[in-house]
Amino acid sequence: MFESSRSFLTVESSFVAKLISSLPPDIRLEVPAGDDAAVVRPPAMRRTVITVDMLMEGTDFLPFPATDPKAVGYKALAVNLSDLAAMGARPEVAVVAVALPIKHGRTIGDEMLEGMLPLAKQFNIAIAGGDTNSWDNLLVVSVTAIGSVEPGKAWRRDGAVPGDVILVTGAFGGSILGRHLCFLPRCNEALAMTARWEIHAAIDSSDGLSLDLFRMMSASNTGARLECDRIPIHEDARIYAQQGSGQTPLEHAFGDGEDFELILALDPQVASDLINEFKHLFPETPLSVIGTVTATPGIVCVLPNGDMRQLEPRGYQHLFTSNCSLKKSCD
Amino acid sequence: MFESSRSFLTVESSFVAKLISSLPPDIRLEVPAGDDAAVVRPPAMRRTVITVDMLMEGTDFLPFPATDPKAVGYKALAVNLSDLAAMGARPEVAVVAVALPIKHGRTIGDEMLEGMLPLAKQFNIAIAGGDTNSWDNLLVVSVTAIGSVEPGKAWRRDGAVPGDVILVTGAFGGSILGRHLCFLPRCNEALAMTARWEIHAAIDSSDGLSLDLFRMMSASNTGARLECDRIPIHEDARIYAQQGSGQTPLEHAFGDGEDFELILALDPQVASDLINEFKHLFPETPLSVIGTVTATPGIVCVLPNGDMRQLEPRGYQHLFTSNCSLKKSCD
């Protein structure tokens, strides 16, 4: 059901009702939330892109109050937007289902809204409804996001060809220090790229640069040759290593995940053109060519001295993570 | 992320991967699940209908093993299909996010699939992907279903007009004895109706006939006058009352909810025509005219002796419910 009475009867203030009422009416909704389902006017001549992500308290983030509910609300939507970006899709609509803990559920819900709403506004997402529930247990939030792309234009994982360069946005590693809750999904960058340049394959780095790149290469029946000294290592990876994580900053960059950066494969000439123009469009978004696509499966990393080593795809689960506001704000 | 590696790394057998691989390739999916998101070819010249429902172990059904996981999988999809039916929408696509308990999670997931897959097949739903997670906690499953309708043709709650008759499918009450886990959503009935007859307003009885009817009347700025002896009372309501529930069968019919029957408002002449033809189309689906729409707000019930009583909209939460297979199978 859509905004069920179960919520009406058990949750003092319905999370989803508040979420919806906090956004202006949207022309895309022929029937807005509040009926049995929402009716959306899909954009003409475009495909529908669908993704869903569920976050669970204690598994995806530290139990409250160690984690800021605002950051959870933000992240629940942002991870979906990152998936849309990785398809080159324009965000359109989202629905949100929550199981709120009875204890402090109202406060947690209100604070989650504070994190989610500005992001929905920023990326012009119409919240079309959802399902509010409460239980005597931990928070679970599931967001389904819907975007659109031109027919045949969705970025897939399986289009990389030998000779392509591998381009990444941003920097990698150490997201567990807080960034994984506060990242800005690369939707605008993706839309600008897909409008101007032909991208052969794309994925977002949710589970680790090496693992996600490995997936893209495997899907494409290709491999990758990376220049180790060109991997953009995030400052957080260095801090984490200095804190005695037991890994080098480069290892963190390859294996930590939850960077939510784009990993792209494209023609070298196109990449050169893209990089030149992109810095005027997005001066604050770093772009780095980290290697090339090869016909040989697997990922090889070339060290500065010319030595090569085989890279094992690694992606670690973020079991428990610190509070977003310790590092930076989601505002 | 779409089929995240979190699942890959933590869940022995990914629920969603199995779900997807168990269905044949679907022409509607331009990019099937397995990429960052699925890409769907929306049907031309139709609106997109979106609904989401989350079910939680211990809140929506008795904790395992008291409940058959197969029934949970079935219900998780069926409640969404009922919402699509209540909009007069054709089912198209669904995505499924699960948080599986680590303990017995694999078995629970496999059995949920057994309940969900035949229903997806029966209603020609393309499973476009999802998100598999596991945790040391209770099962949570969230299904987002997407349907389609002709522009302007979605059944809304707010279109009832005084003089309309109120028509319902099936019978009401006592769903807690097991039927709430095993109902067949009225998708086919809804599609047949919307293709042939003009329906002014519709809702599904998820939270109680009186409460859901009250919602429809409120949205339409109308009221209802019901003939008490024409309310179709389910046998389960009588059994439940006989078991000493403390309520009459009629009270169960009005207040129990989770019947997932259609409540419709339409012109009396159209209704007469519909009823005549419908019994040939769906000989096994009862149809009952239970009353008329009035200009006066509120719901009045006329007793067989002519006395009238005001009906308080009631809808009760199904806190804990018995095992589906005790009553009937979901097969």
mmCIF file of N, CA and C in Angstrom, chain B residues 96-189:
data_model
loop_
_atom_site.group_PDB
_atom_site.id
_atom_site.type_symbol
_atom_site.label_atom_id
_atom_site.label_comp_id
_atom_site.label_asym_id
_atom_site.label_seq_id
_atom_site.Cartn_x
_atom_site.Cartn_y
_atom_site.Cartn_z
ATOM 1 N N VAL B 96 13.223 -5.618 -5.937
ATOM 2 C CA VAL B 96 13.065 -6.208 -4.602
ATOM 3 C C VAL B 96 14.325 -5.951 -3.773
ATOM 4 N N ALA B 97 14.168 -5.328 -2.618
ATOM 5 C CA ALA B 97 15.294 -5.171 -1.695
ATOM 6 C C ALA B 97 15.008 -6.001 -0.449
ATOM 7 N N VAL B 98 15.995 -6.787 -0.022
ATOM 8 C CA VAL B 98 15.808 -7.618 1.168
ATOM 9 C C VAL B 98 16.954 -7.451 2.155
ATOM 10 N N ALA B 99 16.595 -7.488 3.434
ATOM 11 C CA ALA B 99 17.573 -7.676 4.502
ATOM 12 C C ALA B 99 17.274 -9.047 5.087
ATOM 13 N N LEU B 100 18.109 -10.013 4.737
ATOM 14 C CA LEU B 100 17.893 -11.391 5.179
ATOM 15 C C LEU B 100 18.598 -11.628 6.511
ATOM 16 N N PRO B 101 17.945 -12.341 7.418
ATOM 17 C CA PRO B 101 18.648 -12.716 8.651
ATOM 18 C C PRO B 101 19.819 -13.635 8.324
ATOM 19 N N ILE B 102 20.949 -13.421 8.958
ATOM 20 C CA ILE B 102 22.107 -14.285 8.703
ATOM 21 C C ILE B 102 21.743 -15.725 9.045
ATOM 22 N N LYS B 103 21.021 -15.887 10.159
ATOM 23 C CA LYS B 103 20.623 -17.226 10.593
ATOM 24 C C LYS B 103 19.512 -17.751 9.681
ATOM 25 N N HIS B 104 19.767 -18.814 9.004
ATOM 26 C CA HIS B 104 18.801 -19.446 8.093
ATOM 27 C C HIS B 104 18.428 -18.548 6.906
ATOM 28 N N GLY B 105 19.220 -17.488 6.682
ATOM 29 C CA GLY B 105 18.868 -16.521 5.637
ATOM 30 C C GLY B 105 18.792 -17.143 4.259
ATOM 31 N N ARG B 106 19.683 -18.110 4.013
ATOM 32 C CA ARG B 106 19.706 -18.741 2.697
ATOM 33 C C ARG B 106 18.426 -19.530 2.448
ATOM 34 N N THR B 107 18.030 -20.284 3.456
ATOM 35 C CA THR B 107 16.790 -21.068 3.337
ATOM 36 C C THR B 107 15.587 -20.151 3.208
ATOM 37 N N ILE B 108 15.562 -19.133 4.043
ATOM 38 C CA ILE B 108 14.444 -18.188 4.001
ATOM 39 C C ILE B 108 14.364 -17.528 2.624
ATOM 40 N N GLY B 109 15.519 -17.117 2.114
ATOM 41 C CA GLY B 109 15.546 -16.478 0.802
ATOM 42 C C GLY B 109 15.042 -17.424 -0.293
ATOM 43 N N ASP B 110 15.514 -18.660 -0.271
ATOM 44 C CA ASP B 110 15.087 -19.633 -1.285
ATOM 45 C C ASP B 110 13.585 -19.860 -1.219
ATOM 46 N N GLU B 111 13.059 -19.949 -0.016
ATOM 47 C CA GLU B 111 11.623 -20.215 0.110
ATOM 48 C C GLU B 111 10.798 -18.985 -0.269
ATOM 49 N N MET B 112 11.317 -17.805 0.047
ATOM 50 C CA MET B 112 10.623 -16.586 -0.394
ATOM 51 C C MET B 112 10.506 -16.556 -1.914
ATOM 52 N N LEU B 113 11.593 -16.958 -2.566
ATOM 53 C CA LEU B 113 11.577 -17.017 -4.033
ATOM 54 C C LEU B 113 10.472 -17.922 -4.542
ATOM 55 N N GLU B 114 10.323 -19.061 -3.877
ATOM 56 C CA GLU B 114 9.290 -20.019 -4.287
ATOM 57 C C GLU B 114 7.904 -19.401 -4.214
ATOM 58 N N GLY B 115 7.730 -18.459 -3.302
ATOM 59 C CA GLY B 115 6.441 -17.805 -3.204
ATOM 60 C C GLY B 115 6.283 -16.658 -4.192
ATOM 61 N N MET B 116 7.384 -15.992 -4.462
ATOM 62 C CA MET B 116 7.320 -14.771 -5.275
ATOM 63 C C MET B 116 7.314 -15.055 -6.780
ATOM 64 N N LEU B 117 8.113 -16.022 -7.195
ATOM 65 C CA LEU B 117 8.303 -16.239 -8.631
ATOM 66 C C LEU B 117 7.037 -16.613 -9.399
ATOM 67 N N PRO B 118 6.251 -17.573 -8.881
ATOM 68 C CA PRO B 118 5.051 -17.918 -9.662
ATOM 69 C C PRO B 118 4.102 -16.727 -9.818
ATOM 70 N N LEU B 119 4.049 -15.883 -8.803
ATOM 71 C CA LEU B 119 3.173 -14.712 -8.874
ATOM 72 C C LEU B 119 3.689 -13.714 -9.920
ATOM 73 N N ALA B 120 5.013 -13.518 -9.947
ATOM 74 C CA ALA B 120 5.607 -12.635 -10.954
ATOM 75 C C ALA B 120 5.302 -13.154 -12.354
ATOM 76 N N LYS B 121 5.395 -14.459 -12.505
ATOM 77 C CA LYS B 121 5.126 -15.072 -13.804
ATOM 78 C C LYS B 121 3.649 -14.926 -14.171
ATOM 79 N N GLN B 122 2.796 -15.203 -13.205
ATOM 80 C CA GLN B 122 1.353 -15.169 -13.447
ATOM 81 C C GLN B 122 0.887 -13.792 -13.936
ATOM 82 N N PHE B 123 1.489 -12.738 -13.373
ATOM 83 C CA PHE B 123 1.052 -11.386 -13.748
ATOM 84 C C PHE B 123 2.047 -10.698 -14.686
ATOM 85 N N ASN B 124 2.943 -11.496 -15.259
ATOM 86 C CA ASN B 124 3.849 -11.002 -16.292
ATOM 87 C C ASN B 124 4.670 -9.799 -15.830
ATOM 88 N N ILE B 125 5.194 -9.934 -14.622
ATOM 89 C CA ILE B 125 6.058 -8.902 -14.050
ATOM 90 C C ILE B 125 7.507 -9.187 -14.442
ATOM 91 N N ALA B 126 8.198 -8.191 -14.974
ATOM 92 C CA ALA B 126 9.638 -8.332 -15.201
ATOM 93 C C ALA B 126 10.355 -7.916 -13.921
ATOM 94 N N ILE B 127 11.099 -8.838 -13.316
ATOM 95 C CA ILE B 127 11.899 -8.457 -12.148
ATOM 96 C C ILE B 127 13.169 -7.799 -12.679
ATOM 97 N N ALA B 128 13.299 -6.509 -12.370
ATOM 98 C CA ALA B 128 14.368 -5.721 -12.993
ATOM 99 C C ALA B 128 15.603 -5.623 -12.120
ATOM 100 N N GLY B 129 15.554 -6.200 -10.924
ATOM 101 C CA GLY B 129 16.738 -6.147 -10.084
ATOM 102 C C GLY B 129 16.388 -5.953 -8.640
ATOM 103 N N GLY B 130 17.375 -5.515 -7.874
ATOM 104 C CA GLY B 130 17.129 -5.327 -6.466
ATOM 105 C C GLY B 130 18.411 -5.172 -5.693
ATOM 106 N N ASP B 131 18.338 -5.474 -4.411
ATOM 107 C CA ASP B 131 19.464 -5.286 -3.506
ATOM 108 C C ASP B 131 19.377 -6.357 -2.431
ATOM 109 N N THR B 132 20.372 -7.242 -2.398
ATOM 110 C CA THR B 132 20.393 -8.290 -1.370
ATOM 111 C C THR B 132 21.315 -7.886 -0.239
ATOM 112 N N ASN B 133 20.827 -7.929 0.967
ATOM 113 C CA ASN B 133 21.635 -7.644 2.137
ATOM 114 C C ASN B 133 21.377 -8.721 3.179
ATOM 115 N N SER B 134 22.315 -8.852 4.116
ATOM 116 C CA SER B 134 22.061 -9.749 5.247
ATOM 117 C C SER B 134 22.478 -9.038 6.523
ATOM 118 N N TRP B 135 21.833 -9.410 7.593
ATOM 119 C CA TRP B 135 22.189 -8.844 8.904
ATOM 120 C C TRP B 135 21.759 -9.807 9.994
ATOM 121 N N ASP B 136 22.277 -9.566 11.183
ATOM 122 C CA ASP B 136 21.967 -10.430 12.315
ATOM 123 C C ASP B 136 20.693 -9.920 12.971
ATOM 124 N N ASN B 137 19.597 -10.008 12.240
ATOM 125 C CA ASN B 137 18.352 -9.399 12.702
ATOM 126 C C ASN B 137 17.196 -10.034 11.927
ATOM 127 N N LEU B 138 16.039 -9.436 12.031
ATOM 128 C CA LEU B 138 14.833 -9.991 11.416
ATOM 129 C C LEU B 138 14.764 -9.670 9.927
ATOM 130 N N LEU B 139 13.930 -10.413 9.216
ATOM 131 C CA LEU B 139 13.764 -10.199 7.781
ATOM 132 C C LEU B 139 13.012 -8.899 7.494
ATOM 133 N N VAL B 140 13.518 -8.144 6.540
ATOM 134 C CA VAL B 140 12.788 -7.001 5.983
ATOM 135 C C VAL B 140 12.802 -7.166 4.471
ATOM 136 N N VAL B 141 11.656 -7.019 3.851
ATOM 137 C CA VAL B 141 11.596 -7.101 2.387
ATOM 138 C C VAL B 141 10.781 -5.926 1.874
ATOM 139 N N SER B 142 11.329 -5.238 0.889
ATOM 140 C CA SER B 142 10.663 -4.068 0.311
ATOM 141 C C SER B 142 10.555 -4.262 -1.201
ATOM 142 N N VAL B 143 9.336 -4.264 -1.697
ATOM 143 C CA VAL B 143 9.119 -4.417 -3.138
ATOM 144 C C VAL B 143 8.588 -3.103 -3.706
ATOM 145 N N THR B 144 9.176 -2.660 -4.794
ATOM 146 C CA THR B 144 8.662 -1.518 -5.538
ATOM 147 C C THR B 144 8.117 -2.050 -6.845
ATOM 148 N N ALA B 145 6.830 -1.819 -7.087
ATOM 149 C CA ALA B 145 6.214 -2.309 -8.319
ATOM 150 C C ALA B 145 5.856 -1.133 -9.215
ATOM 151 N N ILE B 146 6.023 -1.349 -10.498
ATOM 152 C CA ILE B 146 5.762 -0.316 -11.493
ATOM 153 C C ILE B 146 4.768 -0.869 -12.502
ATOM 154 N N GLY B 147 3.723 -0.111 -12.740
ATOM 155 C CA GLY B 147 2.717 -0.499 -13.712
ATOM 156 C C GLY B 147 2.523 0.596 -14.739
ATOM 157 N N SER B 148 1.521 0.408 -15.588
ATOM 158 C CA SER B 148 1.240 1.450 -16.577
ATOM 159 C C SER B 148 -0.265 1.601 -16.767
ATOM 160 N N VAL B 149 -0.662 2.812 -17.101
ATOM 161 C CA VAL B 149 -2.067 3.115 -17.421
ATOM 162 C C VAL B 149 -2.094 4.104 -18.578
ATOM 163 N N GLU B 150 -3.240 4.163 -19.256
ATOM 164 C CA GLU B 150 -3.408 5.220 -20.251
ATOM 165 C C GLU B 150 -3.420 6.575 -19.558
ATOM 166 N N PRO B 151 -2.917 7.618 -20.240
ATOM 167 C CA PRO B 151 -2.944 8.959 -19.635
ATOM 168 C C PRO B 151 -4.349 9.325 -19.169
ATOM 169 N N GLY B 152 -4.444 9.828 -17.972
ATOM 170 C CA GLY B 152 -5.722 10.283 -17.440
ATOM 171 C C GLY B 152 -6.671 9.180 -17.024
ATOM 172 N N LYS B 153 -6.249 7.916 -17.180
ATOM 173 C CA LYS B 153 -7.165 6.809 -16.912
ATOM 174 C C LYS B 153 -6.912 6.110 -15.570
ATOM 175 N N ALA B 154 -5.907 6.557 -14.838
ATOM 176 C CA ALA B 154 -5.666 5.909 -13.540
ATOM 177 C C ALA B 154 -6.886 6.089 -12.648
ATOM 178 N N TRP B 155 -7.252 5.022 -11.956
ATOM 179 C CA TRP B 155 -8.339 5.097 -10.978
ATOM 180 C C TRP B 155 -7.837 5.828 -9.746
ATOM 181 N N ARG B 156 -8.511 6.911 -9.430
ATOM 182 C CA ARG B 156 -8.128 7.675 -8.251
ATOM 183 C C ARG B 156 -9.156 7.464 -7.152
ATOM 184 N N ARG B 157 -8.859 8.001 -5.988
ATOM 185 C CA ARG B 157 -9.792 7.888 -4.868
ATOM 186 C C ARG B 157 -10.829 8.996 -4.878
ATOM 187 N N ASP B 158 -10.549 10.030 -5.629
ATOM 188 C CA ASP B 158 -11.327 11.264 -5.443
ATOM 189 C C ASP B 158 -12.398 11.506 -6.512
ATOM 190 N N GLY B 159 -12.776 10.459 -7.237
ATOM 191 C CA GLY B 159 -13.712 10.691 -8.342
ATOM 192 C C GLY B 159 -15.151 10.249 -8.102
ATOM 193 N N ALA B 160 -15.450 9.757 -6.899
ATOM 194 C CA ALA B 160 -16.827 9.289 -6.634
ATOM 195 C C ALA B 160 -17.784 10.477 -6.637
ATOM 196 N N VAL B 161 -19.000 10.264 -7.182
ATOM 197 C CA VAL B 161 -20.018 11.333 -7.183
ATOM 198 C C VAL B 161 -21.317 10.795 -6.557
ATOM 199 N N PRO B 162 -22.065 11.673 -5.891
ATOM 200 C CA PRO B 162 -23.321 11.238 -5.285
ATOM 201 C C PRO B 162 -24.199 10.542 -6.318
ATOM 202 N N GLY B 163 -24.789 9.442 -5.918
ATOM 203 C CA GLY B 163 -25.601 8.656 -6.841
ATOM 204 C C GLY B 163 -24.878 7.441 -7.384
ATOM 205 N N ASP B 164 -23.542 7.472 -7.335
ATOM 206 C CA ASP B 164 -22.778 6.279 -7.731
ATOM 207 C C ASP B 164 -23.142 5.100 -6.838
ATOM 208 N N VAL B 165 -23.040 3.911 -7.397
ATOM 209 C CA VAL B 165 -23.129 2.745 -6.529
ATOM 210 C C VAL B 165 -21.724 2.354 -6.077
ATOM 211 N N ILE B 166 -21.696 1.693 -4.938
ATOM 212 C CA ILE B 166 -20.419 1.205 -4.396
ATOM 213 C C ILE B 166 -20.387 -0.299 -4.597
ATOM 214 N N LEU B 167 -19.373 -0.716 -5.336
ATOM 215 C CA LEU B 167 -19.248 -2.107 -5.754
ATOM 216 C C LEU B 167 -17.965 -2.660 -5.143
ATOM 217 N N VAL B 168 -18.020 -3.902 -4.666
ATOM 218 C CA VAL B 168 -16.802 -4.516 -4.137
ATOM 219 C C VAL B 168 -16.609 -5.910 -4.739
ATOM 220 N N THR B 169 -15.357 -6.285 -4.876
ATOM 221 C CA THR B 169 -15.049 -7.671 -5.247
ATOM 222 C C THR B 169 -14.937 -8.491 -3.957
ATOM 223 N N GLY B 170 -15.108 -9.804 -4.075
ATOM 224 C CA GLY B 170 -14.808 -10.721 -2.988
ATOM 225 C C GLY B 170 -15.602 -10.525 -1.722
ATOM 226 N N ALA B 171 -15.012 -10.956 -0.602
ATOM 227 C CA ALA B 171 -15.664 -10.876 0.692
ATOM 228 C C ALA B 171 -14.643 -10.428 1.742
ATOM 229 N N PHE B 172 -15.165 -9.977 2.880
ATOM 230 C CA PHE B 172 -14.335 -9.235 3.825
ATOM 231 C C PHE B 172 -14.334 -9.858 5.226
ATOM 232 N N GLY B 173 -13.226 -9.656 5.918
ATOM 233 C CA GLY B 173 -13.148 -10.011 7.329
ATOM 234 C C GLY B 173 -12.403 -11.311 7.597
ATOM 235 N N GLY B 174 -11.718 -11.364 8.723
ATOM 236 C CA GLY B 174 -11.061 -12.593 9.162
ATOM 237 C C GLY B 174 -9.815 -12.954 8.369
ATOM 238 N N SER B 175 -9.246 -11.995 7.654
ATOM 239 C CA SER B 175 -8.056 -12.307 6.843
ATOM 240 C C SER B 175 -6.896 -12.782 7.715
ATOM 241 N N ILE B 176 -6.923 -12.392 8.986
ATOM 242 C CA ILE B 176 -5.834 -12.749 9.901
ATOM 243 C C ILE B 176 -5.704 -14.264 10.074
ATOM 244 N N LEU B 177 -6.755 -14.993 9.758
ATOM 245 C CA LEU B 177 -6.677 -16.462 9.877
ATOM 246 C C LEU B 177 -5.770 -17.068 8.806
ATOM 247 N N GLY B 178 -5.239 -16.261 7.921
ATOM 248 C CA GLY B 178 -4.276 -16.765 6.949
ATOM 249 C C GLY B 178 -4.438 -16.172 5.560
ATOM 250 N N ARG B 179 -5.644 -15.707 5.254
ATOM 251 C CA ARG B 179 -5.913 -15.238 3.906
ATOM 252 C C ARG B 179 -5.072 -14.019 3.530
ATOM 253 N N HIS B 180 -4.720 -13.216 4.517
ATOM 254 C CA HIS B 180 -3.941 -11.997 4.235
ATOM 255 C C HIS B 180 -2.570 -12.314 3.642
ATOM 256 N N LEU B 181 -2.124 -13.554 3.790
ATOM 257 C CA LEU B 181 -0.842 -13.953 3.207
ATOM 258 C C LEU B 181 -1.018 -14.599 1.827
ATOM 259 N N CYS B 182 -2.224 -14.942 1.491
ATOM 260 C CA CYS B 182 -2.444 -15.825 0.332
ATOM 261 C C CYS B 182 -3.407 -15.272 -0.711
ATOM 262 N N PHE B 183 -3.860 -14.045 -0.530
ATOM 263 C CA PHE B 183 -4.860 -13.487 -1.443
ATOM 264 C C PHE B 183 -4.306 -13.369 -2.871
ATOM 265 N N LEU B 184 -5.226 -13.405 -3.812
ATOM 266 C CA LEU B 184 -4.842 -13.190 -5.209
ATOM 267 C C LEU B 184 -5.181 -11.747 -5.571
ATOM 268 N N PRO B 185 -4.178 -10.920 -5.894
ATOM 269 C CA PRO B 185 -4.485 -9.513 -6.186
ATOM 270 C C PRO B 185 -5.414 -9.398 -7.393
ATOM 271 N N ARG B 186 -6.294 -8.411 -7.372
ATOM 272 C CA ARG B 186 -7.367 -8.298 -8.364
ATOM 273 C C ARG B 186 -6.904 -7.567 -9.622
ATOM 274 N N CYS B 187 -5.700 -7.886 -10.072
ATOM 275 C CA CYS B 187 -5.135 -7.197 -11.245
ATOM 276 C C CYS B 187 -5.950 -7.480 -12.506
ATOM 277 N N ASN B 188 -6.231 -8.732 -12.755
ATOM 278 C CA ASN B 188 -6.918 -9.073 -13.998
ATOM 279 C C ASN B 188 -8.333 -8.502 -14.021
ATOM 280 N N GLU B 189 -9.001 -8.563 -12.873
ATOM 281 C CA GLU B 189 -10.331 -7.975 -12.781
ATOM 282 C C GLU B 189 -10.270 -6.472 -13.059
#
